[in-house]
Short mmCIF file of C-alpha atoms and ligand atoms in Angstrom, two decimals:
data_model
loop_
_atom_site.label_atom_id
_atom_site.label_comp_id
_atom_site.label_asym_id
_atom_site.label_seq_id
_atom_site.Cartn_x
_atom_site.Cartn_y
_atom_site.Cartn_z
CA UNK A 471 17.61 8.31 49.40
CA UNK A 472 20.86 8.39 51.25
CA UNK A 473 21.50 4.66 51.30
CA UNK A 474 21.64 4.58 47.50
CA UNK A 475 24.84 6.64 47.55
CA UNK A 476 26.69 4.52 50.10
CA UNK A 477 29.43 2.41 48.65
CA UNK A 478 30.13 0.44 51.87
CA UNK A 479 27.09 0.84 54.10
CA UNK A 480 27.14 -0.24 57.73
CA UNK A 481 23.98 -0.81 59.66
CA UNK A 482 22.43 -1.83 62.96
CA UNK A 483 18.84 -2.56 63.93
CA UNK A 484 17.16 -1.28 67.06
CA UNK A 485 14.16 -3.26 68.35
CA UNK A 486 11.69 -1.28 70.41
CA UNK A 487 8.27 -1.59 72.00
CA UNK A 488 5.25 0.15 70.55
CA UNK A 489 1.93 0.61 72.31
CA UNK A 490 -1.06 -0.50 70.26
CA UNK A 491 -4.81 -0.48 71.05
CA UNK A 492 -6.20 -1.72 74.38
CA UNK A 493 -2.91 -2.15 76.31
CA UNK A 494 -1.42 -4.42 73.61
CA UNK A 495 2.32 -4.00 72.99
CA UNK A 496 4.25 -5.03 69.92
CA UNK A 497 7.96 -5.29 69.10
CA UNK A 498 9.02 -3.13 66.15
CA UNK A 499 12.38 -2.59 64.50
CA UNK A 500 14.19 0.27 62.87
CA UNK A 501 17.47 -0.10 60.95
CA UNK A 502 20.05 2.69 60.94
CA UNK A 503 22.47 2.92 58.02
CA UNK A 504 25.80 4.71 58.00
CA UNK A 505 28.66 4.98 55.52
CA UNK A 506 31.27 5.46 58.24
CA UNK A 507 32.20 2.20 59.99
CA UNK A 508 33.79 3.90 63.02
CA UNK A 509 30.75 6.10 63.57
CA UNK A 510 28.52 3.04 63.29
CA UNK A 511 30.61 1.22 65.92
CA UNK A 512 30.43 4.23 68.25
CA UNK A 513 26.67 4.26 68.02
CA UNK A 514 26.50 0.52 68.71
CA UNK A 515 28.83 0.86 71.67
CA UNK A 516 26.84 3.77 73.12
CA UNK A 517 23.55 1.91 72.77
CA UNK A 518 24.95 -1.27 74.33
CA UNK A 519 26.37 0.78 77.24
CA UNK A 520 22.95 2.31 77.82
CA UNK A 521 21.33 -1.13 77.81
CA UNK A 522 23.94 -2.44 80.28
CA UNK A 523 22.98 0.35 82.68
CA UNK A 524 19.40 -0.93 82.79
CA UNK A 525 20.15 -3.35 85.63
CA UNK A 526 16.47 -3.98 86.34
CA UNK A 527 16.18 -5.92 83.07
CA UNK A 528 16.37 -9.70 83.60
CA UNK A 529 19.22 -11.69 82.00
CA UNK A 530 18.48 -15.21 83.24
CA UNK A 531 14.97 -16.58 83.69
CA UNK A 532 13.49 -19.81 85.00
CA UNK A 533 10.43 -20.74 82.92
CA UNK A 534 7.66 -23.20 83.90
CA UNK A 535 5.16 -24.26 81.22
CA UNK A 536 1.88 -26.03 81.99
CA UNK A 537 1.20 -27.99 78.79
CA UNK A 538 -2.37 -28.80 79.89
CA UNK A 539 -3.72 -25.37 80.88
CA UNK A 540 -6.46 -23.55 78.94
CA UNK A 541 -6.60 -24.79 75.35
CA UNK A 542 -3.43 -26.89 75.91
CA UNK A 543 -1.34 -24.46 73.85
CA UNK A 544 1.14 -23.34 76.54
CA UNK A 545 4.19 -24.95 74.92
CA UNK A 546 3.29 -23.70 71.46
CA UNK A 547 2.65 -20.16 72.73
CA UNK A 548 5.99 -20.09 74.52
CA UNK A 549 8.03 -21.52 71.62
CA UNK A 550 6.43 -19.45 68.85
CA UNK A 551 5.74 -16.11 70.52
CA UNK A 552 7.87 -15.72 73.64
CA UNK A 553 11.17 -17.59 73.20
CA UNK A 554 12.15 -15.65 70.02
CA UNK A 555 11.67 -12.34 71.89
CA UNK A 556 13.71 -13.52 74.88
CA UNK A 557 16.51 -14.57 72.57
CA UNK A 558 16.40 -11.22 70.73
CA UNK A 559 16.78 -9.51 74.11
CA UNK A 560 19.74 -11.81 74.99
CA UNK A 561 17.87 -13.39 77.89
CA UNK A 562 18.99 -16.92 78.72
CA UNK A 563 16.36 -19.35 80.00
CA UNK A 564 15.98 -22.68 81.71
CA UNK A 565 12.65 -24.13 80.62
CA UNK A 566 10.74 -26.78 82.57
CA UNK A 567 7.60 -28.24 81.01
CA UNK A 568 5.64 -29.54 83.99
CA UNK A 569 4.82 -33.23 84.12
CA UNK A 570 2.24 -33.22 86.92
CA UNK A 571 0.26 -30.80 89.08
CA UNK A 572 2.50 -29.10 91.67
CA UNK A 573 5.68 -29.96 89.75
CA UNK A 574 6.60 -26.25 89.53
CA UNK A 575 5.78 -25.63 93.20
CA UNK A 576 7.92 -28.51 94.42
CA UNK A 577 10.77 -27.64 92.05
CA UNK A 578 10.92 -24.10 93.47
CA UNK A 579 11.77 -25.53 96.90
CA UNK A 580 14.91 -27.19 95.49
CA UNK A 581 16.21 -24.95 92.74
CA UNK A 582 19.14 -22.56 93.19
CA UNK A 583 17.21 -19.28 92.89
CA UNK A 584 20.36 -17.17 92.93
CA UNK A 585 21.04 -18.19 89.32
CA UNK A 586 17.94 -16.34 88.11
CA UNK A 587 16.63 -12.77 87.85
CA UNK A 588 13.03 -13.92 87.67
CA UNK A 589 10.54 -16.73 87.22
CA UNK A 590 8.11 -17.02 84.31
CA UNK A 591 4.99 -19.16 84.37
CA UNK A 592 3.15 -20.10 81.20
CA UNK A 593 -0.44 -21.08 82.03
CA UNK A 594 -3.54 -19.84 83.83
CA UNK A 595 -4.33 -18.60 87.31
CA UNK A 596 -3.94 -22.14 88.71
CA UNK A 597 -0.42 -22.40 87.30
CA UNK A 598 0.46 -18.93 88.62
CA UNK A 599 -0.84 -20.03 92.02
CA UNK A 600 1.53 -23.01 91.96
CA UNK A 601 4.54 -20.80 91.26
CA UNK A 602 3.35 -18.31 93.88
CA UNK A 603 3.15 -21.04 96.54
CA UNK A 604 6.56 -22.40 95.55
CA UNK A 605 8.23 -19.01 95.75
CA UNK A 606 6.54 -17.70 98.92
CA UNK A 607 6.97 -21.07 100.63
CA UNK A 608 10.64 -21.21 99.70
CA UNK A 609 11.32 -17.68 100.93
CA UNK A 610 9.57 -18.38 104.27
CA UNK A 611 11.51 -21.64 104.66
CA UNK A 612 14.82 -19.88 104.00
CA UNK A 613 13.85 -17.10 106.48
CA UNK A 614 12.62 -19.65 109.07
CA UNK A 615 9.07 -18.21 109.11
CA UNK A 616 6.27 -20.56 110.21
CA UNK A 617 3.51 -20.34 107.56
CA UNK A 618 1.05 -22.10 109.90
CA UNK A 619 0.95 -19.10 112.20
CA UNK A 620 -1.80 -16.85 110.76
CA UNK A 621 -0.48 -13.78 112.59
CA UNK A 622 3.17 -14.02 111.58
CA UNK A 623 4.54 -11.27 109.30
CA UNK A 624 5.70 -13.01 106.13
CA UNK A 625 9.06 -12.38 104.49
CA UNK A 626 8.80 -10.41 101.24
CA UNK A 627 9.83 -12.11 97.96
CA UNK A 628 12.13 -9.96 95.83
CA UNK A 629 12.29 -12.26 92.84
CA UNK A 630 9.78 -11.13 90.21
CA UNK A 631 7.28 -13.46 88.55
CA UNK A 632 6.20 -13.01 84.93
CA UNK A 633 2.94 -14.46 83.62
CA UNK A 634 2.52 -15.60 80.03
CA UNK A 635 -1.25 -16.10 79.76
CA UNK A 636 -2.14 -19.57 78.47
CA UNK A 637 -4.96 -20.61 80.77
CA UNK A 638 -8.73 -20.29 80.95
CA UNK A 639 -9.42 -17.10 82.93
CA UNK A 640 -5.93 -15.54 83.31
CA UNK A 641 -7.33 -12.93 85.65
CA UNK A 642 -4.01 -12.12 87.37
CA UNK A 643 -2.44 -11.28 84.00
CA UNK A 644 -5.46 -9.29 82.77
CA UNK A 645 -5.77 -7.27 85.99
CA UNK A 646 -2.05 -6.38 86.11
CA UNK A 647 -1.30 -5.84 82.41
CA UNK A 648 -4.70 -4.94 80.95
CA UNK A 649 -4.80 -7.64 78.30
CA UNK A 650 -4.24 -11.40 77.97
CA UNK A 651 -1.64 -11.35 75.22
CA UNK A 652 1.55 -13.46 75.43
CA UNK A 653 3.66 -11.02 73.36
CA UNK A 654 2.66 -8.03 75.52
CA UNK A 655 3.51 -9.97 78.70
CA UNK A 656 6.86 -11.09 77.25
CA UNK A 657 7.72 -7.44 76.47
CA UNK A 658 6.88 -6.36 80.03
CA UNK A 659 9.28 -9.06 81.26
CA UNK A 660 12.04 -8.00 78.85
CA UNK A 661 11.77 -4.33 79.90
CA UNK A 662 12.04 -5.44 83.54
CA UNK A 663 8.78 -3.91 84.74
CA UNK A 664 7.96 -4.30 88.41
CA UNK A 665 4.52 -4.33 90.05
CA UNK A 666 4.24 -5.16 93.75
CA UNK A 667 1.22 -7.28 94.64
CA UNK A 668 -0.75 -7.95 97.83
CA UNK A 669 -1.12 -11.60 98.84
CA UNK A 670 -3.68 -12.99 101.29
CA UNK A 671 -2.90 -15.96 103.49
CA UNK A 672 -5.74 -18.38 104.19
CA UNK A 673 -5.74 -20.47 107.39
CA UNK A 674 -8.00 -22.95 109.12
CA UNK A 675 -7.29 -22.49 112.80
CA UNK A 676 -3.48 -22.77 113.02
CA UNK A 677 -3.15 -24.65 109.76
CA UNK A 678 -1.98 -22.90 106.61
CA UNK A 679 -4.24 -23.66 103.62
CA UNK A 680 -3.35 -21.40 100.68
CA UNK A 681 -2.30 -17.99 99.44
CA UNK A 682 -4.61 -15.92 97.26
CA UNK A 683 -3.87 -12.94 95.04
CA UNK A 684 -7.16 -12.57 93.16
CA UNK A 685 -10.46 -14.12 94.24
CA UNK A 686 -11.26 -16.03 97.40
CA UNK A 687 -14.93 -16.79 96.78
CA UNK A 688 -17.57 -18.91 98.56
CA UNK A 689 -21.05 -19.70 97.23
CA UNK A 690 -21.54 -18.83 93.56
CA UNK A 691 -17.86 -18.79 92.42
CA UNK A 692 -16.98 -21.81 94.59
CA UNK A 693 -19.85 -23.80 93.07
CA UNK A 694 -18.95 -22.69 89.52
CA UNK A 695 -15.37 -23.89 90.02
CA UNK A 696 -16.39 -27.19 91.62
CA UNK A 697 -18.88 -27.91 88.84
CA UNK A 698 -16.39 -26.94 86.14
CA UNK A 699 -13.73 -29.47 87.17
CA UNK A 700 -15.86 -32.40 85.89
CA UNK A 701 -15.90 -30.78 82.46
CA UNK A 702 -12.24 -29.84 82.08
CA UNK A 703 -12.28 -31.37 78.61
CA UNK A 704 -14.43 -28.39 77.51
CA UNK A 705 -11.45 -26.08 78.09
CA UNK A 706 -12.28 -22.47 79.08
CA UNK A 707 -15.96 -23.04 78.09
CA UNK A 708 -16.34 -25.28 81.16
CA UNK A 709 -16.83 -22.13 83.26
CA UNK A 710 -19.72 -20.87 81.08
CA UNK A 711 -21.47 -24.24 81.26
CA UNK A 712 -20.95 -24.56 85.00
CA UNK A 713 -21.83 -20.89 85.54
CA UNK A 714 -25.16 -21.39 83.81
CA UNK A 715 -25.96 -24.53 85.86
CA UNK A 716 -24.92 -22.86 89.11
CA UNK A 717 -27.05 -19.84 88.33
CA UNK A 718 -30.09 -22.08 87.73
CA UNK A 719 -29.56 -23.97 90.99
CA UNK A 720 -29.82 -20.64 92.84
CA UNK A 721 -28.25 -21.78 96.12
CA UNK A 722 -27.54 -19.73 99.18
CA UNK A 723 -25.47 -20.63 102.21
CA UNK A 724 -25.69 -19.65 105.85
CA UNK A 725 -22.84 -18.53 107.99
CA UNK A 726 -21.11 -15.76 109.90
CA UNK A 727 -18.55 -13.37 108.49
CA UNK A 728 -16.34 -11.29 110.80
CA UNK A 729 -14.04 -8.70 109.26
CA UNK A 730 -11.59 -5.99 110.21
CA UNK A 731 -12.08 -2.85 108.09
CA UNK A 732 -8.89 -1.33 106.67
CA UNK A 733 -9.49 2.01 108.42
CA UNK A 734 -6.11 3.46 107.48
CA UNK A 735 -6.63 2.81 103.76
CA UNK A 736 -7.11 5.65 101.30
CA UNK A 737 -10.13 5.14 99.06
CA UNK A 738 -13.17 2.88 99.23
CA UNK A 739 -14.61 0.07 97.06
CA UNK A 740 -17.27 2.33 95.53
CA UNK A 741 -15.20 5.45 94.88
CA UNK A 742 -14.67 4.44 91.23
CA UNK A 743 -10.93 5.19 91.52
CA UNK A 744 -9.29 2.32 89.66
CA UNK A 745 -5.75 1.04 90.25
CA UNK A 746 -3.49 2.36 87.51
CA UNK A 747 0.22 2.57 86.68
CA UNK A 748 2.02 4.34 89.56
CA UNK A 749 -1.21 4.22 91.63
CA UNK A 750 -1.50 7.00 94.23
CA UNK A 751 -3.92 4.96 96.41
CA UNK A 752 -1.48 2.03 96.60
CA UNK A 753 1.46 4.29 97.49
CA UNK A 754 -0.46 6.25 100.10
CA UNK A 755 -2.27 3.27 101.67
CA UNK A 756 0.87 1.17 101.99
CA UNK A 757 2.69 4.12 103.57
CA UNK A 758 -0.10 4.58 106.12
CA UNK A 759 -0.19 0.86 106.86
CA UNK A 760 3.56 0.88 107.54
CA UNK A 761 3.10 3.83 109.89
CA UNK A 762 0.27 2.02 111.70
CA UNK A 763 2.41 -1.11 112.12
CA UNK A 764 5.27 0.99 113.46
CA UNK A 765 2.96 2.53 116.05
CA UNK A 766 1.69 -0.93 117.01
CA UNK A 767 5.17 -2.40 117.53
CA UNK A 768 5.94 0.57 119.78
CA UNK A 769 3.00 -0.56 121.94
CA UNK A 770 0.95 2.57 121.32
CA UNK A 771 -2.19 0.85 120.03
CA UNK A 772 -4.82 -1.28 121.79
CA UNK A 773 -5.63 -4.91 120.99
CA UNK A 774 -6.76 -5.34 117.38
CA UNK A 775 -9.53 -7.77 118.43
CA UNK A 776 -11.69 -4.74 119.18
CA UNK A 777 -12.14 -3.70 115.59
CA UNK A 778 -14.22 -6.60 114.26
CA UNK A 779 -17.55 -6.24 112.44
CA UNK A 780 -19.83 -9.32 112.50
CA UNK A 781 -22.38 -10.14 109.77
CA UNK A 782 -24.55 -13.24 110.11
CA UNK A 783 -26.84 -14.33 107.30
CA UNK A 784 -27.76 -16.23 104.17
CA UNK A 785 -25.37 -15.55 101.31
CA UNK A 786 -25.49 -16.19 97.57
CA UNK A 787 -21.80 -15.30 97.42
CA UNK A 788 -18.99 -14.14 99.70
CA UNK A 789 -16.10 -12.78 97.63
CA UNK A 790 -12.82 -11.38 98.85
CA UNK A 791 -11.10 -9.63 95.94
CA UNK A 792 -7.45 -8.69 96.47
CA UNK A 793 -7.42 -6.97 93.10
CA UNK A 794 -10.13 -5.99 90.59
CA UNK A 795 -10.28 -9.61 89.24
CA UNK A 796 -10.84 -8.14 85.77
CA UNK A 797 -10.78 -10.74 83.00
CA UNK A 798 -12.20 -11.02 79.48
CA UNK A 799 -15.55 -12.25 80.94
CA UNK A 800 -15.71 -9.19 83.19
CA UNK A 801 -13.48 -6.38 81.83
CA UNK A 802 -13.86 -4.21 84.98
CA UNK A 803 -13.85 -7.19 87.36
CA UNK A 804 -15.57 -8.25 90.54
CA UNK A 805 -14.43 -5.11 92.36
CA UNK A 806 -13.40 -2.50 89.78
CA UNK A 807 -11.84 -0.13 92.36
CA UNK A 808 -9.81 -2.78 94.25
CA UNK A 809 -6.06 -2.13 94.31
CA UNK A 810 -3.08 -4.30 93.48
CA UNK A 811 -0.73 -3.13 96.23
CA UNK A 812 -2.64 -1.19 98.92
CA UNK A 813 -2.59 -3.93 101.59
CA UNK A 814 -6.38 -4.44 101.47
CA UNK A 815 -9.02 -6.65 99.89
CA UNK A 816 -12.62 -5.83 99.00
CA UNK A 817 -15.11 -8.10 100.77
CA UNK A 818 -18.33 -8.42 98.75
CA UNK A 819 -21.32 -9.93 100.54
CA UNK A 820 -24.23 -10.90 98.29
CA UNK A 821 -27.15 -11.84 100.51
CA UNK A 822 -30.06 -14.13 99.59
CA UNK A 823 -32.09 -12.55 96.78
CA UNK A 824 -34.36 -13.58 93.94
CA UNK A 825 -32.99 -15.25 90.82
CA UNK A 826 -33.81 -12.16 88.77
CA UNK A 827 -32.00 -9.84 91.19
CA UNK A 828 -28.92 -12.09 91.22
CA UNK A 829 -28.93 -12.11 87.42
CA UNK A 830 -29.11 -8.29 87.38
CA UNK A 831 -26.14 -8.20 89.76
CA UNK A 832 -24.13 -10.65 87.58
CA UNK A 833 -24.92 -8.85 84.33
CA UNK A 834 -23.52 -5.62 85.75
CA UNK A 835 -20.11 -7.33 85.90
CA UNK A 836 -20.08 -7.53 82.14
CA UNK A 837 -20.97 -3.92 81.35
CA UNK A 838 -18.80 -0.85 81.66
CA UNK A 839 -20.89 1.73 83.54
CA UNK A 840 -23.25 0.11 86.01
CA UNK A 841 -22.34 -0.30 89.64
CA UNK A 842 -22.68 -3.98 90.64
CA UNK A 843 -22.80 -2.99 94.32
CA UNK A 844 -25.83 -0.72 93.90
CA UNK A 845 -28.36 -3.28 95.17
CA UNK A 846 -29.98 -3.53 98.61
CA UNK A 847 -28.76 -7.15 98.94
CA UNK A 848 -25.08 -6.36 98.17
CA UNK A 849 -22.56 -4.89 100.63
CA UNK A 850 -18.91 -4.21 100.04
CA UNK A 851 -16.19 -3.39 102.57
CA UNK A 852 -12.47 -2.63 102.25
CA UNK A 853 -10.80 -4.97 104.75
CA UNK A 854 -7.46 -6.20 106.03
CA UNK A 855 -8.72 -9.60 107.27
CA UNK A 856 -11.87 -11.70 107.65
CA UNK A 857 -13.08 -14.97 109.14
CA UNK A 858 -15.93 -17.19 108.00
CA UNK A 859 -17.76 -19.91 109.86
CA UNK A 860 -20.52 -21.81 108.04
CA UNK A 861 -23.71 -22.41 110.00
CA UNK A 862 -23.60 -26.10 109.20
CA UNK A 863 -20.47 -28.05 109.71
CA UNK A 864 -19.66 -31.47 111.00
CA UNK A 865 -18.45 -32.61 114.40
CA UNK A 866 -14.83 -32.87 113.30
CA UNK A 867 -14.92 -29.35 111.94
CA UNK A 868 -16.63 -28.04 115.08
CA UNK A 869 -13.91 -29.48 117.24
CA UNK A 870 -11.07 -28.13 115.21
CA UNK A 871 -12.54 -24.72 114.45
CA UNK A 872 -12.15 -22.01 116.98
CA UNK A 873 -11.37 -18.82 115.22
CA UNK A 874 -11.45 -16.78 118.39
CA UNK A 875 -14.13 -14.34 117.32
CA UNK A 876 -17.10 -16.54 116.43
CA UNK A 877 -16.55 -19.33 118.93
CA UNK A 878 -18.17 -22.80 118.84
CA UNK A 879 -21.92 -23.13 118.37
CA UNK A 880 -24.57 -25.76 117.65
CA UNK A 881 -24.23 -26.31 113.94
CA UNK A 882 -25.84 -29.74 113.59
CA UNK A 883 -28.95 -28.40 111.84
CA UNK A 884 -30.50 -30.03 108.85
CA UNK A 885 -31.12 -27.75 105.92
CA UNK A 886 -34.85 -27.15 105.64
CA UNK A 887 -34.92 -23.99 103.65
CA UNK A 888 -33.56 -24.75 100.22
CA UNK A 889 -36.90 -25.22 98.46
CA UNK A 890 -35.69 -23.78 95.21
CA UNK A 891 -33.06 -26.42 94.50
CA UNK A 892 -34.20 -29.29 96.72
CA UNK A 893 -30.54 -29.97 97.38
CA UNK A 894 -28.96 -31.46 100.45
CA UNK A 895 -25.84 -29.38 100.01
CA UNK A 896 -25.46 -27.31 103.15
CA UNK A 897 -22.09 -25.80 102.46
CA UNK A 898 -20.38 -24.45 99.40
CA UNK A 899 -16.62 -24.68 98.76
CA UNK A 900 -14.09 -21.87 98.57
CA UNK A 901 -12.63 -20.93 95.21
CA UNK A 902 -9.10 -19.77 95.99
CA UNK A 903 -7.55 -18.35 92.79
CA UNK A 904 -9.14 -21.20 90.86
CA UNK A 905 -8.36 -24.02 93.34
CA UNK A 906 -11.02 -25.49 95.65
CA UNK A 907 -10.35 -25.66 99.39
CA UNK A 908 -11.45 -28.60 101.54
CA UNK A 909 -12.18 -26.54 104.64
CA UNK A 910 -15.13 -24.13 104.78
CA UNK A 911 -14.30 -22.37 108.06
CA UNK A 912 -11.33 -20.14 107.49
CA UNK A 913 -9.59 -16.86 108.11
CA UNK A 914 -7.91 -14.62 105.58
CA UNK A 915 -5.34 -11.86 106.12
CA UNK A 916 -3.85 -9.49 103.52
CA UNK A 917 -0.05 -9.14 103.37
CA UNK A 918 0.81 -5.84 101.72
CA UNK A 919 3.10 -6.12 98.65
CA UNK A 920 4.39 -9.59 99.49
CA UNK A 921 5.43 -10.41 95.92
CA UNK A 922 6.46 -8.62 92.72
CA UNK A 923 5.40 -9.20 89.13
CA UNK A 924 7.01 -8.32 85.81
CA UNK A 925 4.17 -5.86 85.07
CA UNK A 926 3.41 -2.18 85.64
CA UNK A 927 -0.33 -2.05 86.35
CA UNK A 928 -2.90 -0.68 83.94
CA UNK A 929 -1.75 2.33 81.94
CA UNK A 930 -4.43 4.97 81.60
CA UNK A 931 -5.76 5.25 78.07
CA UNK A 932 -4.29 8.05 76.04
CA UNK A 933 -6.18 9.77 73.25
CA UNK A 934 -3.47 9.04 70.70
CA UNK A 935 -3.38 5.38 71.69
CA UNK A 936 -4.61 3.69 68.55
CA UNK A 937 -3.14 1.65 65.76
CA UNK A 938 -2.67 4.64 63.44
CA UNK A 939 -0.80 6.72 65.98
CA UNK A 940 0.83 4.38 68.49
CA UNK A 941 3.19 5.57 71.21
CA UNK A 942 6.61 4.16 72.06
CA UNK A 943 7.70 2.83 75.40
C1 LIG B 1575 -24.97 -13.54 82.95
C2 LIG B 1575 -23.54 -13.28 82.83
C3 LIG B 1575 -22.77 -13.57 84.10
C4 LIG B 1575 -21.33 -13.27 83.94
C5 LIG B 1575 -20.63 -13.10 85.25
C6 LIG B 1575 -19.22 -12.80 85.00
C7 LIG B 1575 -18.46 -12.53 86.25
C8 LIG B 1575 -17.06 -12.98 86.04
C9 LIG B 1575 -16.16 -12.65 87.18
C10 LIG B 1575 -14.95 -13.49 87.05
C11 LIG B 1575 -14.03 -13.36 88.21
C12 LIG B 1575 -12.87 -14.23 87.96
C13 LIG B 1575 -11.97 -14.32 89.13
C14 LIG B 1575 -10.85 -15.27 88.79
C15 LIG B 1575 -10.91 -16.56 88.97
C16 LIG B 1575 -9.81 -17.47 88.50
O1 LIG B 1575 -8.77 -17.52 89.43
C17 LIG B 1575 -10.37 -18.87 88.33
C18 LIG B 1575 -9.30 -19.83 87.78
O2 LIG B 1575 -8.77 -19.36 86.58
P1 LIG B 1575 -7.92 -20.31 85.58
O3 LIG B 1575 -6.92 -21.08 86.39
O4 LIG B 1575 -7.25 -19.38 84.59
O5 LIG B 1575 -8.88 -21.23 84.94
N1 LIG B 1575 -11.48 -18.83 87.41
C19 LIG B 1575 -12.75 -19.02 87.81
O6 LIG B 1575 -13.01 -19.31 88.94
C20 LIG B 1575 -13.82 -18.92 86.76
C21 LIG B 1575 -14.91 -17.97 87.16
C22 LIG B 1575 -15.91 -17.87 86.02
C23 LIG B 1575 -17.23 -17.35 86.50
C24 LIG B 1575 -18.30 -17.39 85.43
N1 ADP B 1576 1.77 -31.20 83.78
C1 ADP B 1576 0.62 -31.02 84.45
N2 ADP B 1576 -0.33 -31.99 84.44
C2 ADP B 1576 -1.53 -31.79 85.07
N3 ADP B 1576 -1.85 -30.67 85.77
C3 ADP B 1576 -0.93 -29.69 85.80
C4 ADP B 1576 0.34 -29.81 85.15
N4 ADP B 1576 1.04 -28.67 85.36
C5 ADP B 1576 0.25 -27.88 86.13
N5 ADP B 1576 -0.92 -28.48 86.40
C6 ADP B 1576 -2.09 -27.97 87.16
O1 ADP B 1576 -3.10 -27.60 86.23
C7 ADP B 1576 -4.02 -26.73 86.89
C8 ADP B 1576 -4.66 -25.76 85.94
O2 ADP B 1576 -3.68 -25.03 85.28
P1 ADP B 1576 -3.88 -23.63 84.60
O3 ADP B 1576 -2.62 -23.36 83.86
O4 ADP B 1576 -4.29 -22.64 85.59
O5 ADP B 1576 -5.03 -23.87 83.54
P2 ADP B 1576 -6.56 -23.40 83.52
O6 ADP B 1576 -6.55 -21.92 83.45
O7 ADP B 1576 -7.11 -24.02 82.28
O8 ADP B 1576 -7.19 -23.91 84.77
C9 ADP B 1576 -3.21 -26.06 87.98
O9 ADP B 1576 -3.83 -26.33 89.20
C10 ADP B 1576 -1.83 -26.69 87.93
O10 ADP B 1576 -1.38 -27.02 89.23
CA1 CA B 1577 -5.26 -5.07 97.33
#
């Protein structure tokens, strides 16, 4: 071999990314040897020049670690798997290990963001939600935008967020990268990938409650989350335990849902066209939305209040999915054809049904082929906004809730028709990206591509994509 004949060999090592099975990426290395020192230096110089030209790659990152998320391994995961890769890629970091809930959110209001090319959060969906609220809130504050106004157009955030999965569900990571793997996510950050993401704002009358990027769910998923909090010590298994109990309790909730269909959007929730890398539906839908907004500001379109659809009923679950919500428990997600950046959400209404039917619906989330919407008690709509008013809510709520469409009604009924559970629980709670909301009456509105992630969406599987014949990025 050539290196055996070199008397004074010179060498350099190139680290690169290799695609493995199931969207997993790994860092590999190849060393180049050369007997001529000048030639070796030229190669090094040329490669460094090429790297310098890649201005989309981050150089300075602000990292928040939740040491208590998931199996409490956030710090370990970051130190052992992520930090060595960042240092290999010459990325400097400022690391903050959070000391209390909302530490990261509050810190983002104070920190000098100009020093950084991106923010990294190590934790689950709850931790991501904290960082999301800190960043969006900070950008609105700097731009003097009032977050309490549900109709106000929000200012876009240009700083990208990277997610190192170390939580319990990690649905945002799974649905944007295709796998919950800290090394893969770190490599997407290093390469400077960019995936725009829709964000929904959630308001109660003129009061801002939360932002949501994945699931805003009432009924089943709200009850699972509420029940799971008491058993946090179980780690990620708390959701299975609570899910089982919630399924057995078989509750339904009454209320009225009003929604505005996203008429301009390309595609529909049951067209089986999934959101993938460079998604055509996202590009086309966001373009058409922009065009519609331009027409509206020119005063060419009538009042948007006209386009509301009203559904009144008894619901097992009301789910608004901004993205597929795929996760290891449900590899295709709650709405497999929902899109990351099309400016819409899929509203899934699961009406009162038998226990067996609800189980059949749930089981379809875990399999790859069956359509979970193909039931007479399930409806799904692609929407740009919706409002919900529960049938039963207290005096205080009645006074403060006037969402314009539904209006005030007599809600002081006592629940008489919950024979199956014998409960006195009239209302569920909302699960907003893994956080419960206090208010039940709310309105949600999708903001197209409000934030950006260090991700690229799900790459379509290639035939050669396996461990024996991996492809390079
Ligand atoms: C009989 C088998 C039934 C299996 C049904 C499986 C359906 C799973 C769909 C899961 C959708 C998840 C949407 C994401 C929610 C997360 O934001 C939230 C918080 O995550 P984290 O902060 O990382 O803990 N997770 C949940 O609300 C858990 C839902 C689990 C439902 C069983
Ligand atoms: N140092 C901390 N102590 C307690 N709670 C924290 C801390 N840092 C973040 N949190 C909160 O922990 C919650 C859950 O975090 P997350 O990382 O999503 O884990 P999990 O996926 O297990 O729910 C989030 O709501 C977040 O605000
Ligand atoms: Ca969307």
